[in-house]
Coordinates of C-alpha atoms in Angstrom, one line a residue:
Chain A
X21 CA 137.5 69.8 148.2
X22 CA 137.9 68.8 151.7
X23 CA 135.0 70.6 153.0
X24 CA 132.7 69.0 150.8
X25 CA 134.1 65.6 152.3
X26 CA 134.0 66.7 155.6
X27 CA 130.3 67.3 155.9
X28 CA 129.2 63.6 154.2
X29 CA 128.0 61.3 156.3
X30 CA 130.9 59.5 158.3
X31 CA 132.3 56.2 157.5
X32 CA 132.4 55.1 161.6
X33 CA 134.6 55.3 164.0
X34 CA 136.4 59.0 166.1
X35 CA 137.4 62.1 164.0
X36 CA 139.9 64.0 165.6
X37 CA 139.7 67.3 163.2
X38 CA 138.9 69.6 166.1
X39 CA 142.1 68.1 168.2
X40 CA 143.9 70.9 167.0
X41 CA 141.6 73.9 167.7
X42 CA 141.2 72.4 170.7
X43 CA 145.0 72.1 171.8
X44 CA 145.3 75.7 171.0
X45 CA 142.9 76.8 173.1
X46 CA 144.1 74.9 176.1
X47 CA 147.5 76.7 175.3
X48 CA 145.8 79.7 175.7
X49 CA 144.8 78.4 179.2
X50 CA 141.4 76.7 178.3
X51 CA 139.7 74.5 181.6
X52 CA 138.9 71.3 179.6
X53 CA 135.2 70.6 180.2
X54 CA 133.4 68.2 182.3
X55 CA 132.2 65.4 180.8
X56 CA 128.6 63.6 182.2
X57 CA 129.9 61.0 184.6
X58 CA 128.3 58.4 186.5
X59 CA 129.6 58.6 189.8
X60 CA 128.3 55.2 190.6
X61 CA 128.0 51.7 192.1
X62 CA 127.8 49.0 190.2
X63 CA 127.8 45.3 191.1
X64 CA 127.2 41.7 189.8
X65 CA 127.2 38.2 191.6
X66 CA 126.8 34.5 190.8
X67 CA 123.8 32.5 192.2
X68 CA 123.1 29.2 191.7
X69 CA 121.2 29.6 188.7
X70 CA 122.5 32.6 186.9
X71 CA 123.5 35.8 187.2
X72 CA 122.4 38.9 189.1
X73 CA 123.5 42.4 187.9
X74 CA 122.9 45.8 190.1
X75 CA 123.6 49.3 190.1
X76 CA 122.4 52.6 191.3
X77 CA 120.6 55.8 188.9
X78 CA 122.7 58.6 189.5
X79 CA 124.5 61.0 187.2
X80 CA 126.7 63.4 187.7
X81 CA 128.3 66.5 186.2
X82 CA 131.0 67.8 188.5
X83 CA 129.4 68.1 192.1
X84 CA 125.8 68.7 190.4
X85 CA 123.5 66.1 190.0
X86 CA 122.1 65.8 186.3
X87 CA 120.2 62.9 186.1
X88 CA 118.1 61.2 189.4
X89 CA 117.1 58.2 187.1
X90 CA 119.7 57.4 184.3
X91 CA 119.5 53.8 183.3
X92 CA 123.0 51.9 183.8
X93 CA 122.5 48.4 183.0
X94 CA 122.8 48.1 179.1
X95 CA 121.3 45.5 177.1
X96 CA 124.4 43.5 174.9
X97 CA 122.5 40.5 173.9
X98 CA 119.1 38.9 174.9
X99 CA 121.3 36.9 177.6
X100 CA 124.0 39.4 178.5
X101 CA 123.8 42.6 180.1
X102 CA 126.6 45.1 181.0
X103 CA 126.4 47.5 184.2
X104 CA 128.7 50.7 183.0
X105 CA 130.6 53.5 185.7
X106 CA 133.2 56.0 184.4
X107 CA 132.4 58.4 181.4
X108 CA 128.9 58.1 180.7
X109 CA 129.2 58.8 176.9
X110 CA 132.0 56.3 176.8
X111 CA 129.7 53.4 178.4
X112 CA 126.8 54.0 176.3
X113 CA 129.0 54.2 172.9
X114 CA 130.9 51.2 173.5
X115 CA 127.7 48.9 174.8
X116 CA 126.1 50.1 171.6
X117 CA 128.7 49.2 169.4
X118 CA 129.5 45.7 171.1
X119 CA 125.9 45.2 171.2
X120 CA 125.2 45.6 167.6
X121 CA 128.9 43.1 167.2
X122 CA 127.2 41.0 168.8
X123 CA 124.1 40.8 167.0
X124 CA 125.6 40.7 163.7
X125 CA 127.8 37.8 164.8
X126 CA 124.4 35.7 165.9
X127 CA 123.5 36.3 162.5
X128 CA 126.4 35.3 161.1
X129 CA 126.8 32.0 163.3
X130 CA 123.1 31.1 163.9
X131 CA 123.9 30.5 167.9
X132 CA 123.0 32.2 171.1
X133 CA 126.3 34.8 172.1
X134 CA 128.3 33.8 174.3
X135 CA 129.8 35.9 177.2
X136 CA 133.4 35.8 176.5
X137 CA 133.0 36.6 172.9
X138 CA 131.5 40.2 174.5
X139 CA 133.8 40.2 176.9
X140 CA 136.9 40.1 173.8
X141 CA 135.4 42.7 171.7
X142 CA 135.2 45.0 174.8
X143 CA 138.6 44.7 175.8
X144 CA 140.1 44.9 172.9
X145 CA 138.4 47.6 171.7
X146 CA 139.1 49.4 175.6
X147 CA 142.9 48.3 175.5
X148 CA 143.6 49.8 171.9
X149 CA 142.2 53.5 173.2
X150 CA 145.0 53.3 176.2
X151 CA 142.2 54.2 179.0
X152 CA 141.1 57.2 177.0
X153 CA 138.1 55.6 176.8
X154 CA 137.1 55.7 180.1
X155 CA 134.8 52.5 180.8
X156 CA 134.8 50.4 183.6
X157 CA 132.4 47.7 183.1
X158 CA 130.6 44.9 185.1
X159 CA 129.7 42.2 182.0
X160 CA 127.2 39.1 183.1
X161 CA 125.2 36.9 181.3
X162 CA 124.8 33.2 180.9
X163 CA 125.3 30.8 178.1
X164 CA 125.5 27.6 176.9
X165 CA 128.7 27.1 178.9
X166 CA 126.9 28.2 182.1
X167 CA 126.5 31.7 184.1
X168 CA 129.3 34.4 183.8
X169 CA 130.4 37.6 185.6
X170 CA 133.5 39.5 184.6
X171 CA 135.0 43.0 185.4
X172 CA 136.7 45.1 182.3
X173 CA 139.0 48.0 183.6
X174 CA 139.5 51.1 181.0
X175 CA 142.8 50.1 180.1
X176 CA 141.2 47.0 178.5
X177 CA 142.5 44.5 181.7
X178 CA 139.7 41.8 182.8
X179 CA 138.6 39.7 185.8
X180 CA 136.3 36.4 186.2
X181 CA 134.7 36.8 189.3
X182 CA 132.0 35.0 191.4
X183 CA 130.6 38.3 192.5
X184 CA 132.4 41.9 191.6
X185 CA 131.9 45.5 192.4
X186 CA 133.0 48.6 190.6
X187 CA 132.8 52.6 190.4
X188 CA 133.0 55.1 193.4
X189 CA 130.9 53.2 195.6
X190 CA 132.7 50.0 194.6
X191 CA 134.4 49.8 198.5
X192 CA 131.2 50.3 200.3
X193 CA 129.4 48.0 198.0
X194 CA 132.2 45.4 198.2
X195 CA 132.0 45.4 202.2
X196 CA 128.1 43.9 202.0
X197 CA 129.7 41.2 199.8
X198 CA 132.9 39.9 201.7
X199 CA 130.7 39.7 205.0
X200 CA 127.6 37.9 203.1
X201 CA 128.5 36.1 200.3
X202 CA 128.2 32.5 199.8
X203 CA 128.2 30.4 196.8
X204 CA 124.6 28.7 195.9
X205 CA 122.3 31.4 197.0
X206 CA 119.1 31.3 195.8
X207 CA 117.2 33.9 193.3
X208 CA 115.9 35.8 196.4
X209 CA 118.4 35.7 198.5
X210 CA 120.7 37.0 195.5
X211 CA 118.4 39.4 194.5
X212 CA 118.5 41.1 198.5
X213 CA 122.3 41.0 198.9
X214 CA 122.9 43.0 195.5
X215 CA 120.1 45.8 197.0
X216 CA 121.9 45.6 200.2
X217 CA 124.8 46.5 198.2
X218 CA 123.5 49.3 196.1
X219 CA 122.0 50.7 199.0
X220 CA 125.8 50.9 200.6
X221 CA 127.1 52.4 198.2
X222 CA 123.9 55.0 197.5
X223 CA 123.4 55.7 201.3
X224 CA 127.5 55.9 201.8
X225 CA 129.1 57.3 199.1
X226 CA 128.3 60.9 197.2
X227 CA 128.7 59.8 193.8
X228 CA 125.9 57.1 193.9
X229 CA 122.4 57.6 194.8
X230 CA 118.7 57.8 193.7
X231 CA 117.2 54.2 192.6
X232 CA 118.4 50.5 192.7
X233 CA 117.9 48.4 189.3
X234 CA 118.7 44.7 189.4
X235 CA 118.8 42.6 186.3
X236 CA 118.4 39.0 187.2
X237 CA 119.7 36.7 184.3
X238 CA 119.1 32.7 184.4
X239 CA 118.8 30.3 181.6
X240 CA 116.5 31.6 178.8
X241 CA 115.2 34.0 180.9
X242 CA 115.7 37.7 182.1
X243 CA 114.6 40.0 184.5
X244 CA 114.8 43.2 184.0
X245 CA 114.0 45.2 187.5
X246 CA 114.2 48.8 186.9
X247 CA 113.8 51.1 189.9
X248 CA 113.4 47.8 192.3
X249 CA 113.9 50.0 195.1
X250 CA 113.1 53.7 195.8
X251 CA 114.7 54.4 199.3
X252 CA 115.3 57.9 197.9
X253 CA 111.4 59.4 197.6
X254 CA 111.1 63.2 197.3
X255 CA 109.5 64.6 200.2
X256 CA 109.4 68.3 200.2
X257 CA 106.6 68.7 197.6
X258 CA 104.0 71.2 198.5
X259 CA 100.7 70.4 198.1
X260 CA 99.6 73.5 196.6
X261 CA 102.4 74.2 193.6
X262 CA 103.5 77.4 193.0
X263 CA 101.2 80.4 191.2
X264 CA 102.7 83.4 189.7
X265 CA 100.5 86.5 190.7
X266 CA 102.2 88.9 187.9
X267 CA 102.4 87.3 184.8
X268 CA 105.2 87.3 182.3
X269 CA 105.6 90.2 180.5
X270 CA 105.8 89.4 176.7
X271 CA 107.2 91.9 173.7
X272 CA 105.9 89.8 170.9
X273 CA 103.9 86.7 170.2
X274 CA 104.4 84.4 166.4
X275 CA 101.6 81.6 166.5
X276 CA 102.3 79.2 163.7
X277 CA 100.0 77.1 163.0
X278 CA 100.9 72.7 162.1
X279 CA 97.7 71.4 160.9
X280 CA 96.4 73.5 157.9
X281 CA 92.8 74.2 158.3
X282 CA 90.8 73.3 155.3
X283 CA 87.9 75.8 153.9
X284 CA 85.3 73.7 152.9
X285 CA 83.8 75.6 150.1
X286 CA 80.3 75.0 148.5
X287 CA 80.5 72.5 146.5
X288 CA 81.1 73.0 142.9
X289 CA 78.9 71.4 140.2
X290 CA 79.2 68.3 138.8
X291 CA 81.2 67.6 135.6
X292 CA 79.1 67.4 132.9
X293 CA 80.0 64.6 129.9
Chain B
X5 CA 145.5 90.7 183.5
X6 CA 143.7 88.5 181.5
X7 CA 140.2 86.2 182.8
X8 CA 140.9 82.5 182.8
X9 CA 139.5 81.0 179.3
X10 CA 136.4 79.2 180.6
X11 CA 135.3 77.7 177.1
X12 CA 131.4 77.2 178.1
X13 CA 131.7 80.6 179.7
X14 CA 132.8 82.7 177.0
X15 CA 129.7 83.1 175.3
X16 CA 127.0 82.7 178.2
X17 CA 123.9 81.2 177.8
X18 CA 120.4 79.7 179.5
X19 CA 118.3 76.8 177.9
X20 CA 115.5 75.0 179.7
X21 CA 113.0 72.7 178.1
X22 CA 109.6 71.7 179.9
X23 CA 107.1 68.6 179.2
X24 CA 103.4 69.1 179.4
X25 CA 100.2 67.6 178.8
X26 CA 101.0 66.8 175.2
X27 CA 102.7 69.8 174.7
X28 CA 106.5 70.7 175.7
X29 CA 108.2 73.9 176.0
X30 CA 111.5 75.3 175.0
X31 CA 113.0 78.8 175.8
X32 CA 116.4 80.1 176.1
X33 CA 118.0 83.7 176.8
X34 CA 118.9 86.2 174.2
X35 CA 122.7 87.8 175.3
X36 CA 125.5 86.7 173.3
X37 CA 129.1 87.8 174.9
X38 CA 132.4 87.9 174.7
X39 CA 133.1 87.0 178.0
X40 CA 131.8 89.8 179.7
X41 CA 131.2 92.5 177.5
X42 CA 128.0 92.2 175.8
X43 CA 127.7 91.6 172.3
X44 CA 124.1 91.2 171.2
X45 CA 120.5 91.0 172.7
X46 CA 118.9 89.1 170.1
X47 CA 121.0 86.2 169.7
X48 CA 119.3 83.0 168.5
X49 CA 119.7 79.4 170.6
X50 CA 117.1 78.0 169.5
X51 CA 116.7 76.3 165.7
X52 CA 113.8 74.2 164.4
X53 CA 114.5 71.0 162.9
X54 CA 111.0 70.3 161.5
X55 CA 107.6 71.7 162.6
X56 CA 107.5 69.5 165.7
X57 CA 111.6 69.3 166.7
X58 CA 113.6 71.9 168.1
X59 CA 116.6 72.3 169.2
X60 CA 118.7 74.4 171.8
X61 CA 122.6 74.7 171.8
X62 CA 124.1 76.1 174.2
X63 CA 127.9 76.4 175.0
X64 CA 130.2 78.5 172.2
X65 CA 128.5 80.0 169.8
X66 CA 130.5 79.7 167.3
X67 CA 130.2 75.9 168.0
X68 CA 126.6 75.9 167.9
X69 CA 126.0 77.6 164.5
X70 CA 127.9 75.0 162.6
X71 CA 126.8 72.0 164.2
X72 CA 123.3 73.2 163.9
X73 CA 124.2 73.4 159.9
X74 CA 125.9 69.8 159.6
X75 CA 122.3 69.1 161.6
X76 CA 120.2 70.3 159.5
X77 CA 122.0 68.7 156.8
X78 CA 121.9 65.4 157.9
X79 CA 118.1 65.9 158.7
X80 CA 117.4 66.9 154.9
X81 CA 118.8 63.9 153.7
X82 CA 117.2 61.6 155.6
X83 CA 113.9 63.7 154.8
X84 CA 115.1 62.9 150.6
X85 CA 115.8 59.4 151.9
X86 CA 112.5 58.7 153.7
X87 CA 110.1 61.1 153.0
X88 CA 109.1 62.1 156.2
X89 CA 110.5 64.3 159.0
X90 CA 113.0 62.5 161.7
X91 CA 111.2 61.4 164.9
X92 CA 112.7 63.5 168.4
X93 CA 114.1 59.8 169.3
X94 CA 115.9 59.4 166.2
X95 CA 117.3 62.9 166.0
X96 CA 118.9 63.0 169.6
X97 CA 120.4 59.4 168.7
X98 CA 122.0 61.4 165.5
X99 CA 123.3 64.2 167.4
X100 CA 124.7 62.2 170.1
X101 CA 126.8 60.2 167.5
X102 CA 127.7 62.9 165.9
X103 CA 129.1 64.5 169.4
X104 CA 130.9 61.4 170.0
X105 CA 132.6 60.9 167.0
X106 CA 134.3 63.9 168.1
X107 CA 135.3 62.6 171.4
X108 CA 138.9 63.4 171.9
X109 CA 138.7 66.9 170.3
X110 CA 134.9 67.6 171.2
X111 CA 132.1 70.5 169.9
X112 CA 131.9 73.1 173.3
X113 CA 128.1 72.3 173.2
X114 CA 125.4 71.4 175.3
X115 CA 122.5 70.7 173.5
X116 CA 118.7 70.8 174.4
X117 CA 116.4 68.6 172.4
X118 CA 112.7 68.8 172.6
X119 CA 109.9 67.6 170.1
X120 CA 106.3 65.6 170.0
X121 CA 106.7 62.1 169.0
X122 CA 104.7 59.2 167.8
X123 CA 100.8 60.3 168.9
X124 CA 101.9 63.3 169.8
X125 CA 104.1 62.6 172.9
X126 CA 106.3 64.4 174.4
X127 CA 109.8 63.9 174.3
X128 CA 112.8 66.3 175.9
X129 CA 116.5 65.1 176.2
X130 CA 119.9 66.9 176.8
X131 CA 123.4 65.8 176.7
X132 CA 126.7 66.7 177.6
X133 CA 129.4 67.8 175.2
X134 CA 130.5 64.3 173.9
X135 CA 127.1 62.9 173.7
X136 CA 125.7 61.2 176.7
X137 CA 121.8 61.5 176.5
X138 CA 120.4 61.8 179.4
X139 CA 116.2 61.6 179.0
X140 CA 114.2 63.2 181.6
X141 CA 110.4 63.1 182.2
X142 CA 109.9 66.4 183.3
X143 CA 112.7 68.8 182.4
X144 CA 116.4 69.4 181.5
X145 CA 118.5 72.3 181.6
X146 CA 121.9 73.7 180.3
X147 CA 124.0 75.9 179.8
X148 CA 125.8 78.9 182.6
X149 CA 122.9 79.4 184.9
X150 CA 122.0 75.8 184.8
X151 CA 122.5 75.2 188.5
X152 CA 120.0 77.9 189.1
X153 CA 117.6 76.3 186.5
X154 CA 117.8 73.4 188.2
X155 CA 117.1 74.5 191.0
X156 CA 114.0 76.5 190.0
X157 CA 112.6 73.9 187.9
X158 CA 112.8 71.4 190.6
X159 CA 110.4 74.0 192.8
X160 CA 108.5 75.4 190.1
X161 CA 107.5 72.0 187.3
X162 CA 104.4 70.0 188.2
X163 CA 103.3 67.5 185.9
X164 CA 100.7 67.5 182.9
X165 CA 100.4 71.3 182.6
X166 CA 98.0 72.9 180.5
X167 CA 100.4 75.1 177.4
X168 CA 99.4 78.3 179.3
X169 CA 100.5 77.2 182.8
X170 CA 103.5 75.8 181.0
X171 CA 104.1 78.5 179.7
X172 CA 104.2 80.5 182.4
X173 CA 106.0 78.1 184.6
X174 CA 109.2 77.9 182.2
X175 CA 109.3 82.1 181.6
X176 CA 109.2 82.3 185.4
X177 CA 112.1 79.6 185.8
X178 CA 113.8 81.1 182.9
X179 CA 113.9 84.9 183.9
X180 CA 114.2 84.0 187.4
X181 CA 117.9 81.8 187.2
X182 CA 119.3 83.8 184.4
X183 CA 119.0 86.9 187.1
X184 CA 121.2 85.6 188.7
X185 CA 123.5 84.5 186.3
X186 CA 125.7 87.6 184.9
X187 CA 126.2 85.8 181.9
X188 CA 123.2 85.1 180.4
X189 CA 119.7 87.3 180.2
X190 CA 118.5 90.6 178.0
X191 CA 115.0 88.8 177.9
X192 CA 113.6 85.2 176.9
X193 CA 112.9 83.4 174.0
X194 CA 110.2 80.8 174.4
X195 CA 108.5 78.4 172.0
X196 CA 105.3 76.8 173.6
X197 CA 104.6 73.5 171.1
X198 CA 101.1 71.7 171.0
X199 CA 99.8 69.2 168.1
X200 CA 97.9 72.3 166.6
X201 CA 100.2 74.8 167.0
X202 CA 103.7 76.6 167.5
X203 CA 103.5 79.9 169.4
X204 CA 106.7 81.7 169.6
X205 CA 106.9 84.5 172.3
X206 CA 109.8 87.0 173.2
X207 CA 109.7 87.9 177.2
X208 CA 110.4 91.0 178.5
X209 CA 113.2 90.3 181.2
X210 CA 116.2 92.7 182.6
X211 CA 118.2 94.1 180.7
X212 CA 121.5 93.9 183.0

């Protein structure tokens, strides 16, 4: 009977019945495959009233690019946000999950979420996978105990930070920040240093590019800024487009119809007592 | 001597999905292989969920068929449940849990999802093998000749096209990467999907 429990509906959490098809193929001298990464540059830094969070929109799969736009700044809680770089499956799976934690434990408690109770649940969770859950995180938010910014490594080990960086471009990104940071900057001024750092780490290293998005956090309030800044506009569009002189050639054509279309007969006569 | 096991290359394929002006498209190649001898030139990628929902898997085919049966399965249950078919949003958030359940030990898949949503809008997505959507506006690709896909939809998509320009754009993308990809090919596959209608058309491509 194990098929017939196999295909119901999981209870949660990773099933590992593939492992060992898997294992024999790599003995058989299988190339593991390429997972969607996000190269990335992620950053986060402390103003005076809050918390600003940045990071570029690039994807990538091996040296290709597969997404010019992908959105890295995940929504945990309506006063915590998470900026994710490593495994790009990993970092939307486990914001998800701590997301909807977190939710359920507002319910449960009646108060706003607090940024180290994220913060736990995302370590703990990243520490009992070993760093096979490859997630490195940039966490900020603020609370009733003030404004927050923390780094979480994959192996589940954090920092408290007044302004972080992290991913591929976290050394050119980190630069801006040692020469330009100071503490009590104000909204705009906090807002420009984090572009300034995106932009390092888009303009300088390969896996980071496209789009800035800043997320600007005070409290009550959020700002969500996606594609702040375009520095990276396409320019080689031609005006014209392309035609096709020969068309396709096509063997055989199916239409199918969606909407059924109703015959409107006469109508009948009238029922008669 | 024996080829390198390439597991995304053993079976070859070419999927591209297009959006329109309230109308997407979907086509994939017809060659299955066995790395490189050919096997068949009729070979399905393409399944339909529900009248507006498709979707491509491309990757090993052995793979493909049975997730595309737990995915039909889930999707008739939660037709019994709700009574009404699963929206395109809805449906790539189900496969891409289901994907990443299976995280460690993954399905060799890359799937294509395409459908029209709530008024009619259109909605494409792809992911890789363990799940991670990735939503485009104008177009995704996958499978072997996605590099060249890319590369010709990039040149070839403009935005809000009628379904016969559409149509014509993604067959010439299509036929155009998967020549030169030895992989995939032996002729198209393309469905071309409007509020009205589903029009299902089998190109005529080379058969090398």
């Amino acid at each position: 009977m194990s098929q017939i429990s196999e295909s119901m509906p999981p209870k949660g959490g990773f099933s590992f019945d593939l492992c060992k098809r898997n294992q024999m193929l790599v003995n058989k001298g299988l190339k593991q495959p390429s997972f969607l990464k996000t190269g990335t540059t992620i950053v986060g830094l402390v103003f005076q009233d809050g918390v600003i969070l940045g990071a570029d929109t690039r994807a990538t799969e091996g040296p290709i690019v597969a997404d010019k736009n992908c959105e890295k700044i995940h929504y945990m809680a309506p006063n915590i946000y998470c900026c994710g770089a490593g495994t790009a499956a990993d970092t939307e799976a486990v914001t998800d999950m701590v997301s909807s934690q977190l939710k359920l434990h507002r319910y449960h408690t009646g108060r706003e979420s607090r940024v180290v109770t994220a913060l736990t649940l995302l370590k703990s969770h990243l520490f009992s996978y070993q760093g096979h859950v490859s997630a490195a995180l940039v966490l900020g938010g603020v609370d009733v105990t003030g404004p927050h910014l923390h780094t979480i490594y994959p192996h589940g080990s954090t920092d408290t930070l007044p302004f972080a960086t992290m991913g591929s471009g976290s050394l050119a990104a980190m630069a801006v920040f040692e020469s330009k940071y100071r503490e009590g900057l104000t909204r705009d001024e906090g807002v420009k240093l984090v572009a300034e750092a995106i932009c390092s780490g888009i303009f300088n290293d390969l896996g980071s590019g496209s789009n800035v998005d800043v997320c600007v956090i005070t409290k009550g309030k959020k700002e969500y800024l996606r594609n702040y800044l375009t520095p990276n506009p396409r320019t080689y569009v031609s005006e014209k487009g392309y035609t096709f002189s020969k068309k396709t050639e096509v063997l055989h054509t199916k239409i199918t119809p969606l909407k059924e279309l109703v015959d409107v007969i006469e109508a009948g006569d009238a029922m008669e007592e | 001597m024996s080829v390198k096991l390439q597991i995304f290359e053993y079976n070859g394929s070419a999927l591209v999905a297009m959006v329109g002006k309230n109308c997407f498209a979907i086509a994939s190649d017809r060659r299955l292989g066995v790395q490189l001898q050919t096997v068949a030139t009729d070979f399905q990628r393409i399944f339909k969920i529900h009248g507006k929902l498709f979707i491509g898997l491309s990757g090993l085919a052995s793979d493909a068929q049975t997730l595309y049966q737990r995915l039909v399965f889930r999707h008739k249950l939660y037709e019994l449940r709700e009574e009404r078919d699963m929206k395109p949003e809805t449906f790539a958030s189900l496969v891409s849990a289901i994907l990443y359940e299976k995280r460690f030990g993954p399905y060799f898949i890359q799937p294509v999802i395409a459908g029209l949503g709530d008024e009619d809008k259109p909605f494409i997505c792809t992911m890789d093998s363990i799940g991670a959507k990735e939503l485009a506006k104008d177009f995704v690709v996958a499978g072997t000749a996605s590099e060249s896909l890319y590369g010709a939809c990039e040149s070839m998509f403009k935005p809000d096209m009628e379904a016969e320009e559409l149509f014509e754009t993604i067959s010439q993308a299509l036929l155009s990467s998967v020549d030169r990809d030895c992989l995939s090919g032996w002729g198209g596959h393309v469905y071309l999907v409007t509020p009205t209608e589903v029009t299902e058309k089998i190109l005529k491509g080379r058969m090398d």
